[in-house]
Amino acid sequence: MSTLSSLAAAFRQTSYPVGGHGRRNIQILKEALDGLDGKLESDIYGTGESIESFQAEMAAYLGKEKAVFFPSGTMAQQIALRIWCDEKGSRKVAYHPLSHLEIHEEDGLKELHQIESILLGEKDRLIRLDEIIELKDDIACLLIELPQREIGGDLPLFEELVAISAHCRAKGIMLHLDGARLYEVLPYYQKTAAELCTLFDSVYISFYKGIGGIAGAILAGDEAFTAKSKVWKRRYGGDLISLYPYYLSASYYFKQREPKMGQYFEEAVELAVLFNSCQHVTTLPRVPVTNMFHVHIAMPKEKLEPILLELYAETSVGLIHYLRESSEGICSFEISIGDAFAQIPKDRLKLTFERLAAVLREG
Amino acid sequence: MSTLSSLAAAFRQTSYPVGGHGRRNIQILKEALDGLDGKLESDIYGTGESIESFQAEMAAYLGKEKAVFFPSGTMAQQIALRIWCDEKGSRKVAYHPLSHLEIHEEDGLKELHQIESILLGEKDRLIRLDEIIELKDDIACLLIELPQREIGGDLPLFEELVAISAHCRAKGIMLHLDGARLYEVLPYYQKTAAELCTLFDSVYISFYKGIGGIAGAILAGDEAFTAKSKVWKRRYGGDLISLYPYYLSASYYFKQREPKMGQYFEEAVELAVLFNSCQHVTTLPRVPVTNMFHVHIAMPKEKLEPILLELYAETSVGLIHYLRESSEGICSFEISIGDAFAQIPKDRLKLTFERLAAVLREG
C-alpha cells in the first residue's frame, strides 16, 4: 500500500503522463462553464432547452429515436436490462464474465431487480458467436461491451457483430450496447456511431472516459424504451432537479475530443510498439484496436516499482500510477490515450523507452 | 396550459419575486466555483479530501457518527429505509400519506425493494402520536418529515417528537428523519440540528431547497448504517466518479444561508400576515412555523389569473408562477422564503398587497 502510493506520488510529479487527458481537477468544470452565459437556465427534472437539445444531439449521433441523460452508466444499464426483462417477461440476461455489471456494481442488478446474469464465454477473451447461438430463448437481453475493457479493449470483427445482431433479432433477444467507450472503437471499425448502433436495440455511452468529462451517461433507444427509462430514472433517484454540471461539460468535451479518437487510436498503436520493444513486456492486445490497451510486465512488483520510480525521476515521463500483480508475479496496468500523449516531446518518449528497455534487459 | 405559462412568463418579467433565492441558472454554480482554485482535485468514487471533509462537517452538524453525500434524497431515503428493513427482517415502513416517497418517486420503494408503506394519519394534517402508538411491532422504520411540506410546512411540537422517539425506541422501530428542509425548522424549535437529530436514527438533508444549491443530499447515521448506505449507493449507480459540482456548491450555499434561516422564518410570518389581510385569502398554516407556507385563494383560476397578471405588470412584484386549482374552484400555491424577499422595497410590497386586497374585495 505504501509502495503503491509512492508510485502514485512519483507519477504525479512527472510532467508527461502517457495516458489520459490530464488531472481530474475542478478546472475541467470551470473551463466547460467559462464560455457559457451565467443566465443560461438550469434543467428542471430532465426538462428544459439545454438538456433536451443535448439529448436530441446524442440521439442523432447514435442514430436512435430518443436519448436520455443519466447521472451514471451503472443506473442507465441496469434500467435498460430491466426494461427488456419486463418486456419479455423473463429475468435473465447474458453478458461477459468481466462486465461492469458483474464486477463493479455490488450486484445491483440482482439486488434491485432479481435479474439473473448468464456469464458468456471466458474471462480472458471475447464472447464468441457460437456461444451466443447456444443461448436459450428465455434470455431477455444480451449485453455486448465495445471495447471489452477488462481484456485491454479488444473488439470482435464488425462482421461478427452483424451476425450476432441478426441472430438476436431472429431469436427475440434484445441486444444492448455497453458503449461506455463507444467513440473509441469507431476509428477501428471505420463506421459512424449510428452505423454501429443500428445493430443494437439500446445503447449506453459515457462522458468521463474517452471524452474526459465529469460524469454522466446517455441511454438511447426507441421512444417507448426511453419513456420507460425516465420512469425508472425517477425511481432510482436519478432524476435530479439539475444535471447541467454533467451534460454541459459532456457536451463541451464531446465536441473537443470525439473528433480526436482516430488520433488517440494511432497514438495507442505507436505506444504499444514502444512497450513491446522492451524485454519482459507485452501489450494486450499486441496491436491495440482502440485508444486503450493493457501492459503486462513479467516481473514482480517489488522489483518493477523501483525501476519505474527511477525512470520517472530521470525522464519526467509517467507511464502509470499503479501496478496490479498476479499470483504468478506478473505486473499489469491499463493505458488509455487522451490529450496528454501528444504533449510528450518525441525524443523524450524515445529516451524513456530506451532507458526502460535497458533496465529491463539487465533485470 | 397556455394561461398557466402566461402566468409563468409574467412572473419571470417581475423584478421582485417574493419567494426563493433567485433564478436557477448556471451562475449559481459559477459563483460557487469562482473562489476555488482550479487545481482542487475531484473526488473519486466517494473518496478524496474535499468530499470527506464536507461529509465530516455535515456529520458534526447533524450530531451523527458519519454522513454520506448522495446525488439525491430519493436515492438516499429509499436506501435508508431498505437498510432498516433488512436489519429488522421486515419489509414494512410507515410514513405520512403525502410523503415524497409516496407521491413523487414513481413507487421506487415498492418497485426496487418490495417494501410496503403503511400510510399514517390523514393527508391534511400531521401524523399524531396516538397513531404511532397503534403501529404494529413489525414496522421496521417510521419516517417523519420535518416540516411536512405538503401541508404548508407544518410542524409537531418538540415535546411530541420526543415522545414519538421514545416510543419508537421502546418498540424497536427505527426513526428516520426526512429533513430535506431541516435547517428551516430550527428557528421555530430553537434547537440545533444535532439536538433535533438525536431523536432520530438516520437523517437526510437536501441542499437545493432552503439552501439553494444545485442538487445533492446527505444521509447520516452511525458508522454501520452509513457503510451499508455506500454499498447501496453503488448498486443504485449513485456512486459517481465525481460529485463535486454538487457538494462544493452545497458547501458554499450552506455557509451562506444556513445562518439566515431565522430571518427567512420571520419574513415568512410577515408575508403571511399580508396575504391573510386580503379577503378570500388564507395561509396554511395561518402563522407559518418555518420559512414556507401555502396560500389558498377562494377564487377559480380563470378569475384569479388575470388579477395576478395585472398586479405583476403594475407592481413588478411576483407572487407566484403557477396556480393549482381544486375541484371546488379554490386556487393554491406554495411560498418558500429565501434571499429574494429582502430585496423587495417595503413600500412596494405594501402597495402590492393593498392593490391585491382592493381587487379581491371587488372580485
XYZ file of C-alpha atoms in Angstrom, chain B:
363
model
C -51.748 25.197 -20.061
C -51.281 28.330 -22.142
C -52.744 30.582 -19.424
C -50.548 28.854 -16.872
C -47.493 29.556 -18.930
C -48.593 33.162 -19.415
C -48.611 33.491 -15.602
C -45.167 31.888 -15.506
C -43.982 34.265 -18.222
C -45.385 37.308 -16.422
C -43.796 36.149 -13.166
C -40.437 35.953 -14.911
C -40.744 39.548 -16.027
C -41.164 40.836 -12.478
C -38.200 42.384 -10.688
C -39.247 41.214 -7.226
C -40.292 37.585 -6.779
C -41.381 37.084 -3.145
C -40.091 33.516 -2.796
C -36.838 31.687 -3.425
C -33.255 32.745 -3.860
C -33.487 33.990 -7.440
C -33.285 32.281 -10.807
C -31.981 28.722 -11.123
C -29.367 29.450 -13.746
C -25.777 28.271 -14.158
C -24.458 31.414 -12.471
C -25.250 29.599 -9.215
C -22.579 27.025 -10.000
C -20.155 29.537 -11.488
C -20.359 31.654 -8.350
C -19.737 28.665 -6.081
C -16.655 27.685 -8.111
C -15.283 31.196 -8.567
C -13.488 31.327 -5.252
C -11.982 27.854 -5.611
C -8.591 27.015 -7.069
C -8.876 25.140 -10.365
C -6.219 22.732 -9.095
C -8.571 21.400 -6.405
C -8.740 17.658 -7.082
C -12.003 15.914 -7.915
C -13.439 13.337 -5.565
C -13.069 9.828 -6.994
C -15.983 7.457 -6.312
C -16.787 8.983 -2.933
C -13.196 9.360 -1.780
C -10.846 12.322 -1.633
C -10.185 15.163 0.734
C -12.894 17.573 -0.416
C -15.851 15.157 -0.226
C -14.631 13.572 3.001
C -14.212 16.898 4.760
C -17.683 18.058 3.691
C -19.184 14.781 4.907
C -17.366 15.123 8.238
C -18.636 18.692 8.606
C -22.219 17.603 7.953
C -21.922 14.633 10.334
C -20.824 17.049 13.062
C -23.625 19.490 12.198
C -26.197 16.697 12.456
C -24.587 15.131 15.521
C -24.184 11.769 13.807
C -21.161 9.473 13.553
C -20.955 9.589 9.775
C -22.514 11.307 6.788
C -22.517 10.256 3.128
C -23.144 12.571 0.178
C -25.752 11.329 -2.333
C -26.851 12.696 -5.703
C -30.454 12.833 -4.487
C -32.737 12.483 -1.498
C -34.898 9.989 -3.358
C -31.940 7.635 -3.535
C -30.750 8.349 0.000
C -34.113 7.790 1.663
C -35.065 4.602 -0.168
C -31.681 3.231 0.842
C -32.133 4.272 4.475
C -35.488 2.505 4.648
C -34.105 -0.603 2.939
C -31.234 -0.822 5.430
C -33.608 -0.595 8.401
C -35.910 -3.170 6.778
C -33.021 -5.599 6.285
C -31.925 -5.077 9.864
C -35.363 -5.938 11.211
C -36.148 -8.619 8.661
C -39.398 -6.884 7.759
C -40.463 -5.076 4.587
C -42.838 -2.603 6.230
C -42.305 1.083 6.852
C -44.695 3.850 7.901
C -44.988 7.464 6.804
C -47.408 10.301 6.041
C -49.773 9.793 3.067
C -48.167 12.788 1.312
C -44.583 11.716 1.884
C -42.209 12.325 -1.032
C -41.725 8.561 -1.249
C -45.430 8.053 -1.796
C -46.215 10.803 -4.284
C -43.053 11.801 -6.172
C -40.935 8.691 -6.719
C -42.951 6.520 -9.114
C -43.153 3.876 -6.361
C -39.398 3.333 -6.354
C -39.501 1.943 -2.822
C -42.012 -0.703 -3.831
C -40.622 -1.441 -7.293
C -36.962 -1.653 -6.263
C -37.325 -3.083 -2.752
C -40.781 -4.615 -2.405
C -41.216 -2.520 0.723
C -44.789 -1.953 1.835
C -45.701 1.507 3.084
C -48.204 1.983 5.874
C -49.760 5.437 5.428
C -50.248 7.033 8.825
C -52.839 9.698 9.594
C -54.636 11.956 7.126
C -53.500 13.925 4.109
C -54.447 17.292 5.541
C -52.753 17.106 8.933
C -49.662 15.876 10.773
C -49.271 12.277 11.986
C -50.416 12.055 15.627
C -48.650 10.272 18.457
C -51.661 8.024 19.119
C -51.490 6.789 15.524
C -47.847 5.920 16.024
C -48.622 4.103 19.261
C -51.122 1.957 17.361
C -48.455 0.817 14.882
C -47.705 -2.893 14.930
C -44.268 -4.051 16.044
C -43.378 -5.434 12.616
C -42.824 -1.939 11.240
C -39.092 -1.612 10.520
C -38.983 2.155 10.317
C -41.112 5.240 10.770
C -40.258 8.197 8.547
C -41.112 11.657 9.854
C -40.870 14.680 7.538
C -39.969 18.000 9.181
C -41.514 20.287 8.108
C -44.439 18.459 6.485
C -44.158 20.160 3.128
C -47.429 19.205 1.510
C -49.434 20.805 4.308
C -47.635 24.108 4.220
C -44.620 23.111 6.265
C -46.484 22.357 9.469
C -44.583 21.006 12.498
C -45.438 18.981 15.593
C -44.406 20.321 18.985
C -40.913 19.373 20.030
C -42.295 17.505 23.042
C -44.376 15.366 20.702
C -41.261 14.475 18.728
C -39.532 13.486 21.938
C -42.461 11.217 22.800
C -42.502 9.702 19.296
C -38.784 8.993 19.504
C -39.087 7.401 22.951
C -41.969 5.238 21.795
C -40.159 4.051 18.671
C -37.024 3.200 20.631
C -39.035 1.219 23.147
C -40.777 -0.679 20.345
C -37.677 -1.327 18.226
C -38.944 0.824 15.353
C -36.182 2.837 13.708
C -36.955 6.529 13.290
C -35.809 8.235 10.087
C -35.930 11.995 9.524
C -36.872 13.315 6.101
C -35.095 16.580 6.800
C -34.992 17.887 3.243
C -35.805 21.241 4.847
C -34.282 20.531 8.262
C -32.494 23.891 8.583
C -35.805 25.624 8.065
C -37.358 24.175 11.233
C -34.554 25.052 13.638
C -35.584 28.678 14.340
C -39.068 27.538 15.393
C -37.828 24.754 17.659
C -34.934 26.879 18.905
C -32.752 23.796 18.728
C -29.531 22.954 16.947
C -29.667 20.409 14.130
C -27.753 17.973 16.339
C -30.222 18.389 19.223
C -33.106 17.609 16.905
C -31.358 14.723 15.128
C -30.546 12.957 18.376
C -34.199 11.870 18.352
C -33.671 10.047 15.032
C -31.628 7.011 13.983
C -30.985 8.309 10.485
C -31.358 11.686 8.830
C -31.466 13.008 5.275
C -30.955 16.665 4.366
C -31.148 18.375 0.975
C -29.092 21.196 -0.493
C -31.263 22.652 -3.216
C -34.369 23.643 -1.277
C -33.795 26.117 1.557
C -30.051 26.149 0.858
C -30.488 26.949 -2.843
C -27.683 24.715 -4.094
C -27.756 22.729 -7.318
C -28.670 19.226 -6.159
C -27.491 16.598 -3.716
C -28.221 15.225 -0.292
C -26.578 13.981 2.856
C -27.583 10.764 4.621
C -26.295 10.498 8.179
C -26.333 7.915 10.939
C -23.989 5.583 12.746
C -20.993 4.028 11.090
C -22.565 0.621 10.369
C -25.578 2.303 8.764
C -23.587 4.666 6.551
C -21.180 1.887 5.488
C -24.177 -0.089 4.225
C -25.578 3.017 2.528
C -22.390 3.306 0.453
C -22.820 -0.229 -0.872
C -26.404 0.599 -1.873
C -25.270 3.904 -3.370
C -23.019 1.924 -5.694
C -25.834 -0.523 -6.515
C -28.063 2.406 -7.476
C -25.434 3.952 -9.705
C -25.197 6.907 -7.338
C -21.515 6.429 -6.599
C -20.444 8.766 -9.376
C -16.766 9.200 -10.158
C -17.236 12.931 -9.426
C -19.945 14.523 -7.299
C -18.031 17.736 -6.658
C -20.282 20.068 -8.671
C -22.964 19.278 -6.094
C -21.145 19.142 -2.779
C -18.858 22.110 -3.484
C -21.885 24.264 -4.252
C -23.801 22.724 -1.337
C -20.978 23.709 0.981
C -20.807 27.235 -0.453
C -24.526 27.996 -0.111
C -24.880 26.146 3.199
C -22.357 28.523 4.756
C -24.162 31.474 3.263
C -27.764 30.589 4.023
C -27.966 28.225 6.963
C -27.365 31.175 9.323
C -30.183 33.105 7.613
C -32.968 30.611 8.330
C -34.204 32.689 11.275
C -34.542 35.717 9.025
C -36.402 33.729 6.341
C -38.773 32.410 9.027
C -39.570 35.915 10.327
C -40.100 37.139 6.782
C -42.497 34.263 6.090
C -44.525 35.238 9.150
C -44.553 38.850 7.921
C -45.613 37.871 4.407
C -48.349 35.532 5.653
C -49.893 38.444 7.571
C -50.067 40.399 4.320
C -51.731 37.501 2.492
C -54.207 36.916 5.309
C -55.173 40.598 5.292
C -56.798 40.056 1.889
C -60.365 38.846 1.537
C -60.727 35.247 0.191
C -57.105 34.513 1.132
C -55.845 32.217 3.877
C -52.427 30.785 4.523
C -51.665 27.276 5.742
C -50.509 27.390 8.460
C -52.190 30.678 9.382
C -48.961 31.622 11.181
C -46.027 29.894 9.477
C -43.682 27.802 11.601
C -40.888 27.755 9.019
C -39.865 29.853 6.006
C -42.621 28.216 3.932
C -46.401 28.197 3.800
C -49.231 27.522 1.368
C -51.654 30.164 0.141
C -55.299 29.361 -0.616
C -57.426 31.845 -2.533
C -61.139 31.091 -2.779
C -61.436 32.031 -6.406
C -61.267 29.983 -9.624
C -58.147 30.127 -11.739
C -59.793 31.849 -14.697
C -60.719 34.744 -12.437
C -57.558 34.891 -10.330
C -55.017 34.638 -13.113
C -55.904 37.912 -14.886
C -55.816 39.634 -11.483
C -52.269 38.398 -10.873
C -51.142 39.289 -14.379
C -52.320 42.860 -13.886
C -50.805 43.048 -10.403
C -47.394 41.844 -11.652
C -47.420 44.362 -14.508
C -48.354 47.195 -12.153
C -46.014 46.456 -9.226
C -43.265 44.220 -10.664
C -43.680 42.097 -7.541
C -44.139 38.403 -8.457
C -46.231 36.390 -6.003
C -46.138 33.021 -7.765
C -45.579 31.451 -11.195
C -48.336 28.799 -11.092
C -51.775 28.132 -9.612
C -53.142 24.771 -8.539
C -56.942 24.641 -8.679
C -59.045 22.301 -6.553
C -62.304 20.766 -7.745
C -64.099 23.338 -5.568
C -62.572 26.174 -7.576
C -60.032 27.195 -4.936
C -56.545 28.140 -6.061
C -53.438 27.359 -4.060
C -49.681 27.699 -4.274
C -46.576 27.335 -2.149
C -44.240 30.089 -0.975
C -40.709 29.454 0.346
C -38.837 32.483 1.583
C -35.198 32.855 0.599
C -32.837 35.668 -0.313
C -35.248 37.271 -2.794
C -37.717 38.572 -0.214
C -35.302 41.027 1.425
C -34.694 42.640 -1.981
C -38.280 43.951 -2.235
C -38.616 47.609 -1.205
C -41.029 47.659 1.772
C -43.296 50.323 0.290
C -43.590 48.381 -2.931
C -44.542 45.228 -1.047
C -47.134 47.178 0.925
C -48.541 48.705 -2.246
C -48.740 45.277 -3.890
C -50.868 43.849 -1.104
C -53.040 46.986 -0.899
C -53.737 46.584 -4.608
C -54.360 42.846 -4.245
C -56.708 43.408 -1.285
C -58.627 46.047 -3.245
C -59.064 43.880 -6.333
C -60.064 40.811 -4.329
C -62.590 42.908 -2.378
C -64.180 43.993 -5.655
C -63.973 40.424 -7.045
